Short mmCIF file of C-alpha atoms and ligand atoms in Angstrom, two decimals:
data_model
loop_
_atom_site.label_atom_id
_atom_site.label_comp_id
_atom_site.label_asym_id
_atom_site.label_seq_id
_atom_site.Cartn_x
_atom_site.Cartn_y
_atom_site.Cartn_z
CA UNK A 1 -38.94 -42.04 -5.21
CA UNK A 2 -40.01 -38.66 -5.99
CA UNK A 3 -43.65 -38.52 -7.67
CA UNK A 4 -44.32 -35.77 -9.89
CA UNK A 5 -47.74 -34.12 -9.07
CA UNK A 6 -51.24 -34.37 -11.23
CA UNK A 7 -53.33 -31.72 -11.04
CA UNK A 8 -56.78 -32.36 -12.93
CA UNK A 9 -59.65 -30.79 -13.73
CA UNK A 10 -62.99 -32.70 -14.07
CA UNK A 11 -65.11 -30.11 -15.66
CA UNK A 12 -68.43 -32.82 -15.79
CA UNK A 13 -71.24 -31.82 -18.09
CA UNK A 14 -70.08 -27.92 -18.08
CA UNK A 15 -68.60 -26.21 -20.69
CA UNK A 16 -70.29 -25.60 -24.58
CA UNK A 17 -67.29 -25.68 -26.78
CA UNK A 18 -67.50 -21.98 -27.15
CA UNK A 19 -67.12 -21.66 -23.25
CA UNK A 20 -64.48 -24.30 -23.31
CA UNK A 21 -62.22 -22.00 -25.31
CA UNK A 22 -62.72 -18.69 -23.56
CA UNK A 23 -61.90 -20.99 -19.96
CA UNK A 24 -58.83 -22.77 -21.84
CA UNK A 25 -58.00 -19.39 -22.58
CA UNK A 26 -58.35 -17.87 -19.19
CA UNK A 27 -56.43 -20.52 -17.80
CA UNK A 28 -53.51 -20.39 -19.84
CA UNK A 29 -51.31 -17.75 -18.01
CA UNK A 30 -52.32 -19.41 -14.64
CA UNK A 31 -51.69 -22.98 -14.91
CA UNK A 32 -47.87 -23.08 -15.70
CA UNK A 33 -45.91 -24.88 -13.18
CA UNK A 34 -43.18 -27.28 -14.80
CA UNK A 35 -43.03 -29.67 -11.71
CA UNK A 36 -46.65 -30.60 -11.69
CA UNK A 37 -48.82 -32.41 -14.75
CA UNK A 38 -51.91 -30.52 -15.37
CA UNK A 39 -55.02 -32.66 -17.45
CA UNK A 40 -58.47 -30.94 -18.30
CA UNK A 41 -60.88 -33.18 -18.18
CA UNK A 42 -63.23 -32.31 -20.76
CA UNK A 43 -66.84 -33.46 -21.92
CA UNK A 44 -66.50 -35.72 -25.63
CA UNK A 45 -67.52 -32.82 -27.43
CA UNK A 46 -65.33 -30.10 -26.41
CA UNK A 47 -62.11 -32.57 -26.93
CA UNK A 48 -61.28 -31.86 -30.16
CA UNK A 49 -61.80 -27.76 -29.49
CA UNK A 50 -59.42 -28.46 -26.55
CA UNK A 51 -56.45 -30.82 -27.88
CA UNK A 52 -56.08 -27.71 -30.72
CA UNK A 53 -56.33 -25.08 -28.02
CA UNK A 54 -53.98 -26.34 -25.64
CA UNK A 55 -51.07 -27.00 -28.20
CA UNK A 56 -47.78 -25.83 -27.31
CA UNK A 57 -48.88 -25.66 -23.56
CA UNK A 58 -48.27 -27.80 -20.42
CA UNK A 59 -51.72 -28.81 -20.32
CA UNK A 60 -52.96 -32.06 -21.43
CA UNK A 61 -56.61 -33.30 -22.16
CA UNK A 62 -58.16 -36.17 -20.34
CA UNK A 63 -61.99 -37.40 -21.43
CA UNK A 64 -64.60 -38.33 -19.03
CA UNK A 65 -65.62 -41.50 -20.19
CA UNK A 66 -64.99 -43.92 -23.02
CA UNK A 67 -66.29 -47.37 -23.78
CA UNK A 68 -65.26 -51.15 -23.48
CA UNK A 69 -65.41 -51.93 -27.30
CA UNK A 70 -62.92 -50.86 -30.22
CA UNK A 71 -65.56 -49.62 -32.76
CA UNK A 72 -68.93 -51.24 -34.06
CA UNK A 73 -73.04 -50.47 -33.12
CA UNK A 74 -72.78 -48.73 -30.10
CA UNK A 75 -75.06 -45.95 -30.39
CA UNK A 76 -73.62 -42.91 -28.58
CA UNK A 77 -70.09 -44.19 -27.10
CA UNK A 78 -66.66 -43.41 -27.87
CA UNK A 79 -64.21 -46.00 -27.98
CA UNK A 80 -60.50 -46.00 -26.50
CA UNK A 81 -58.81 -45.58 -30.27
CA UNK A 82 -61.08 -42.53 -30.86
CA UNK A 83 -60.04 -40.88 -28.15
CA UNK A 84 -56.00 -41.47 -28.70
CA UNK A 85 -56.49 -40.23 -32.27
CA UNK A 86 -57.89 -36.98 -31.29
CA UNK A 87 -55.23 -36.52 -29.20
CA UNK A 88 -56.15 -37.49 -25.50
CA UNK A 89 -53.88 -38.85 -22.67
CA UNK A 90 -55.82 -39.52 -19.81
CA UNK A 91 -59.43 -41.13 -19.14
CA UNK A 92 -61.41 -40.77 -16.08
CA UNK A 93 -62.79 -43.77 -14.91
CA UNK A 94 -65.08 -45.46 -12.74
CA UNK A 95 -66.08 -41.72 -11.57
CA UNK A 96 -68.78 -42.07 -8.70
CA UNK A 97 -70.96 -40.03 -10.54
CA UNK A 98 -70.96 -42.81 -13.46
CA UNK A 99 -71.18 -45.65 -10.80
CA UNK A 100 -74.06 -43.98 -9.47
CA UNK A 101 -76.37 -42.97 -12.22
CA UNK A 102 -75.45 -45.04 -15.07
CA UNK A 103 -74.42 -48.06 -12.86
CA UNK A 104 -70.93 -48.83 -14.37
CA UNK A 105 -69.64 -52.35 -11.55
CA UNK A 106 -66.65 -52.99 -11.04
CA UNK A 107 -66.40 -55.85 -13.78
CA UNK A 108 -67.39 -53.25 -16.13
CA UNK A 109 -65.00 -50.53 -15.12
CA UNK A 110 -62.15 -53.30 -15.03
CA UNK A 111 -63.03 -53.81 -18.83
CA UNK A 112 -62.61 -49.82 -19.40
CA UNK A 113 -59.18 -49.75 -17.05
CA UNK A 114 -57.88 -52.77 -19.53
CA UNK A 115 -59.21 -51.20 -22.50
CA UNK A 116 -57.67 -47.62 -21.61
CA UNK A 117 -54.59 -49.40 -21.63
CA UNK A 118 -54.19 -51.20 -24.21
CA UNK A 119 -54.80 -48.00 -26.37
CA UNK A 120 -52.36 -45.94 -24.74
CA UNK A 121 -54.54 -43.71 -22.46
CA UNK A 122 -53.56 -43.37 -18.64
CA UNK A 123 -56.54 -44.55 -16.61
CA UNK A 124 -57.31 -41.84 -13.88
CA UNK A 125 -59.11 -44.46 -11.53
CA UNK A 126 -61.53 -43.37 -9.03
CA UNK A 127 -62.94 -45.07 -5.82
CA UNK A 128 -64.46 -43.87 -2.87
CA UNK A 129 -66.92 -44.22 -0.18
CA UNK A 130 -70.55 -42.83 0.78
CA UNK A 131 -70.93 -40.92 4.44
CA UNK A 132 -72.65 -44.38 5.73
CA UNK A 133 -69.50 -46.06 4.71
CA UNK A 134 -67.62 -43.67 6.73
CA UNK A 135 -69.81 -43.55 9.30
CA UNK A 136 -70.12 -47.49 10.05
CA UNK A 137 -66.10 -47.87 9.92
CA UNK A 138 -66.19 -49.85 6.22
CA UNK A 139 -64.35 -46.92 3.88
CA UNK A 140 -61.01 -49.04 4.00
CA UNK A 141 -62.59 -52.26 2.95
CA UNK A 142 -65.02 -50.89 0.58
CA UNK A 143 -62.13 -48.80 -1.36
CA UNK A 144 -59.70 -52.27 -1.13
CA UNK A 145 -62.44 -53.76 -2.68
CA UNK A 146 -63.13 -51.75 -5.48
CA UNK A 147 -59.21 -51.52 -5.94
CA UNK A 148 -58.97 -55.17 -6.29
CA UNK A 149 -61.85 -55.73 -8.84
CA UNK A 150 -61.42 -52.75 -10.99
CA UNK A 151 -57.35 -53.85 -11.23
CA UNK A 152 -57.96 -57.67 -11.81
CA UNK A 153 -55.17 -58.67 -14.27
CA UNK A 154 -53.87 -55.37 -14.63
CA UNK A 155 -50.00 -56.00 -14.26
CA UNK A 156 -47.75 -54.38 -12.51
CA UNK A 157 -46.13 -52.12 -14.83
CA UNK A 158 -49.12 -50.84 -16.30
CA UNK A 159 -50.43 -49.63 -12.26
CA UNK A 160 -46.93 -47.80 -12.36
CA UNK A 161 -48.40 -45.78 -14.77
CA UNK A 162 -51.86 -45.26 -13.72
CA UNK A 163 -53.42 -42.92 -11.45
CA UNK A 164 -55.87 -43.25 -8.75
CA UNK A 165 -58.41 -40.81 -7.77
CA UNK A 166 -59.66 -41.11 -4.22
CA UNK A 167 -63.18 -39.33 -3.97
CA UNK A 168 -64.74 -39.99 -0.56
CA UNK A 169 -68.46 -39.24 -2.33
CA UNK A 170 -69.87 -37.22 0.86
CA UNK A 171 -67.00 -34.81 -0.64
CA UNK A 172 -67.77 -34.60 -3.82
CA UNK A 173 -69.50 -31.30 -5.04
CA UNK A 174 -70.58 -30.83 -1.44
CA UNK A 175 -68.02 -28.08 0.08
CA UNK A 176 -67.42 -30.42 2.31
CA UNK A 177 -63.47 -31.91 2.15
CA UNK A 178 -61.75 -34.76 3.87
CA UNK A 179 -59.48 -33.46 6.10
CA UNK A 180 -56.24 -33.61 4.68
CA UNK A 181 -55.00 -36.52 7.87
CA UNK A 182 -58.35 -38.37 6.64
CA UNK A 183 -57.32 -38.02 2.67
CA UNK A 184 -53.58 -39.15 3.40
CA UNK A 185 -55.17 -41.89 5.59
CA UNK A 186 -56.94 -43.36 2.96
CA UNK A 187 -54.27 -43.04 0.20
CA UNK A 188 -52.10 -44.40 2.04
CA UNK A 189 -54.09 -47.39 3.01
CA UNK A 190 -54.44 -47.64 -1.30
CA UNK A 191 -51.00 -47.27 -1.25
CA UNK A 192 -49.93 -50.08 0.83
CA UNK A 193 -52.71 -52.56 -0.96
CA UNK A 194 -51.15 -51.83 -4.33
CA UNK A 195 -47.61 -53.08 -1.95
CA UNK A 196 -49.79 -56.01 -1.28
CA UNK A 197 -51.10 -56.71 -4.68
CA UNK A 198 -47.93 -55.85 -6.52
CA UNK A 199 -44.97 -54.73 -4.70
CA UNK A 200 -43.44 -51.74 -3.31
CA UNK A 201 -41.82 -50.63 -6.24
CA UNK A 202 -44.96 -50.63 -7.69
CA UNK A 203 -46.81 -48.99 -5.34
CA UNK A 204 -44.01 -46.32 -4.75
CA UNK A 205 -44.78 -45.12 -8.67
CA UNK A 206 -48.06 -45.26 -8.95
CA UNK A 207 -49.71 -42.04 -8.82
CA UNK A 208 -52.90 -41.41 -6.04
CA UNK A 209 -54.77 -38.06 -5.81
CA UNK A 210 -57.34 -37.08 -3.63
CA UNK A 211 -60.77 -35.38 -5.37
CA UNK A 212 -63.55 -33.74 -3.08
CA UNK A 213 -64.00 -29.46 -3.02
CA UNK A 214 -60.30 -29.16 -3.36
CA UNK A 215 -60.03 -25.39 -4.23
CA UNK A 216 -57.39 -23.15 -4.17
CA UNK A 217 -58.09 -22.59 -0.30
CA UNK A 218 -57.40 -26.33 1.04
CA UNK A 219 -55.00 -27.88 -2.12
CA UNK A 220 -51.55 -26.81 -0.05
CA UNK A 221 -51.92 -28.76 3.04
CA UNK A 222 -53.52 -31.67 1.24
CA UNK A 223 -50.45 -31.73 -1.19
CA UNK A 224 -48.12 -31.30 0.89
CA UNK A 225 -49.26 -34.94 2.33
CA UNK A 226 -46.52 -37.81 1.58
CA UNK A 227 -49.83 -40.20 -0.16
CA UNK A 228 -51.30 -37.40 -1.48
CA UNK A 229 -49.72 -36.72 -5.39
CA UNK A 230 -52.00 -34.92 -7.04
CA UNK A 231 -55.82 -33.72 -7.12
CA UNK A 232 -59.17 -34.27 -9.21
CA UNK A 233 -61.12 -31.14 -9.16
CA UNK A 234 -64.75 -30.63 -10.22
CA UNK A 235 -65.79 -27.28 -9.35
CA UNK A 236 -63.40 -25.57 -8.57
CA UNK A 237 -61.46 -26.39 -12.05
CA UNK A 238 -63.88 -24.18 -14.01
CA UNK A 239 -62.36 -20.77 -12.88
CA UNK A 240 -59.51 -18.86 -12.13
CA UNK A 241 -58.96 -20.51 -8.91
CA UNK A 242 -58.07 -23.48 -10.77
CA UNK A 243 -54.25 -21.94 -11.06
CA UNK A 244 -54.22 -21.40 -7.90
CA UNK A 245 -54.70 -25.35 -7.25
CA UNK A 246 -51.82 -26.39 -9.82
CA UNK A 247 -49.60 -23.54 -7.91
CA UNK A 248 -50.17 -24.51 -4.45
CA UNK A 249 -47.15 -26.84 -3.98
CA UNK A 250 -45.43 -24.43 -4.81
C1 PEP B 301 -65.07 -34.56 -8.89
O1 PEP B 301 -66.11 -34.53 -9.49
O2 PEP B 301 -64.22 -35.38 -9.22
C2 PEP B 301 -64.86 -33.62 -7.79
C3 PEP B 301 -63.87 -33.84 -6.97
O3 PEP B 301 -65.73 -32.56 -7.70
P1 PEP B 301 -65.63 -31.32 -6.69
O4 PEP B 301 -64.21 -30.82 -6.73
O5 PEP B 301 -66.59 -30.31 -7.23
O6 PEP B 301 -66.00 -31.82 -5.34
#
């Protein structure tokens, strides 16, 4: 089965609104490619901005972060329904950046991947492993791991629809990429657990990108990997070069 590619841009804790625009804007001519999905990933307060700025384009907007509960007294969050009504798609979660500083565990995140779905929003999943995972030959049981908790009593048909972000963390932000045998490796090795968990059907559809300094220099021969189905991109999805990404499979 032929997956279509998803190219996204996690622009982190970058972007006023006013910049937002004038980048949105930038990017328009540069990011049209009707075979591939392209998300900006934007923070909560530049959504709105976005969702209006991107109308009538190919692009749609993803947010960063959401939480676990519907509505009520939680000082500061944004809830699944919040997002959908301002017009977002796509939710990045379980980012190692949010596992790291703010602590989010797997239970937690397995809340937020329910939650996403139940509102409508595609989860964009991420898991990953440090450099002394690598290094001490645990990065395929640390990643099924994660998998496993963060998907507990997700059913099959909603993991069609998902998408999973592998971010080897010694990759992110660093310069430093996977190589791209080492990134189809390890989606690959997701993609036969979701076999396991589920079946192949399942894990035929579902959707796995690979995130780590991914520019416009290294996206073609990770792409063109049979695993590999799309990208996450921090830095390099805050420029110009950012086209280049969602054109390099071409
Ligand atoms: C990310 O934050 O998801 C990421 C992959 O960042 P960068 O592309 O900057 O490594």
């Amino acid at each position: 089965m032929a997956r279509r590619k998803i190219i996204a841009g996690n622009w982190k804790m970058n972007m006023t609104p006013s910049q937002a625009l004038a980048l949105v804007e930038e990017l328009k001519p540069l990011v049209v490619n009707p075979d591939v999905d392209v998300v900006y990933c934007v923070p909560a307060i530049d959504i709105v901005p976005v969702v209006n700025a991107v109308k009538g384009t190919n692009v749609e907007v993803g947010a960063e972060n959401m939480y676990i509960e519907d509505k009520g007294a939680y000082t500061g969050e944004i809830s699944a329904p919040m997002l959908v009504d301002a017009g977002v798609k796509y939710v990045i979660i379980g980012h190692s950046e949010r596992r790291d500083y703010f602590k989010e565990d797997d239970a937690f995140l397995n809340a937020k991947v329910k939650k996403a779905i139940a509102a409508g929003l595609t989860p964009i999943l991420c898991c990953g492993e440090s450099l002394e995972q690598r290094e001490t030959g645990v990065t395929m049981d640390w990643i099924r791991l994660q998998i496993k908790s963060d998907l507990a009593g997700v059913s099959a048909d909603d993991v069609k629809n998902l998408v999973i972000a592998y971010e080897p963390i010694w990759a992110i932000g660093t310069g430093k990429t996977a190589t791209a045998d080492q990134a189809q490796e390890v989606c690959k090795g997701i993609r036969d657990l979701i076999a396991e968990i589920y079946d192949e059907a399942t894990a035929d559809a579902v959707r796995i990108q690979y995130g780590g300094s991914m520019n416009a220099g290294n996206a073609a021969e990770l792409l063109a990997k049979p695993d590999i189905d799309g990208g996450l991109i921090g830095g390099a999805s805050l420029k110009a070069d950012f086209g280049k990404v969602v054109n390099a499979g071409k």
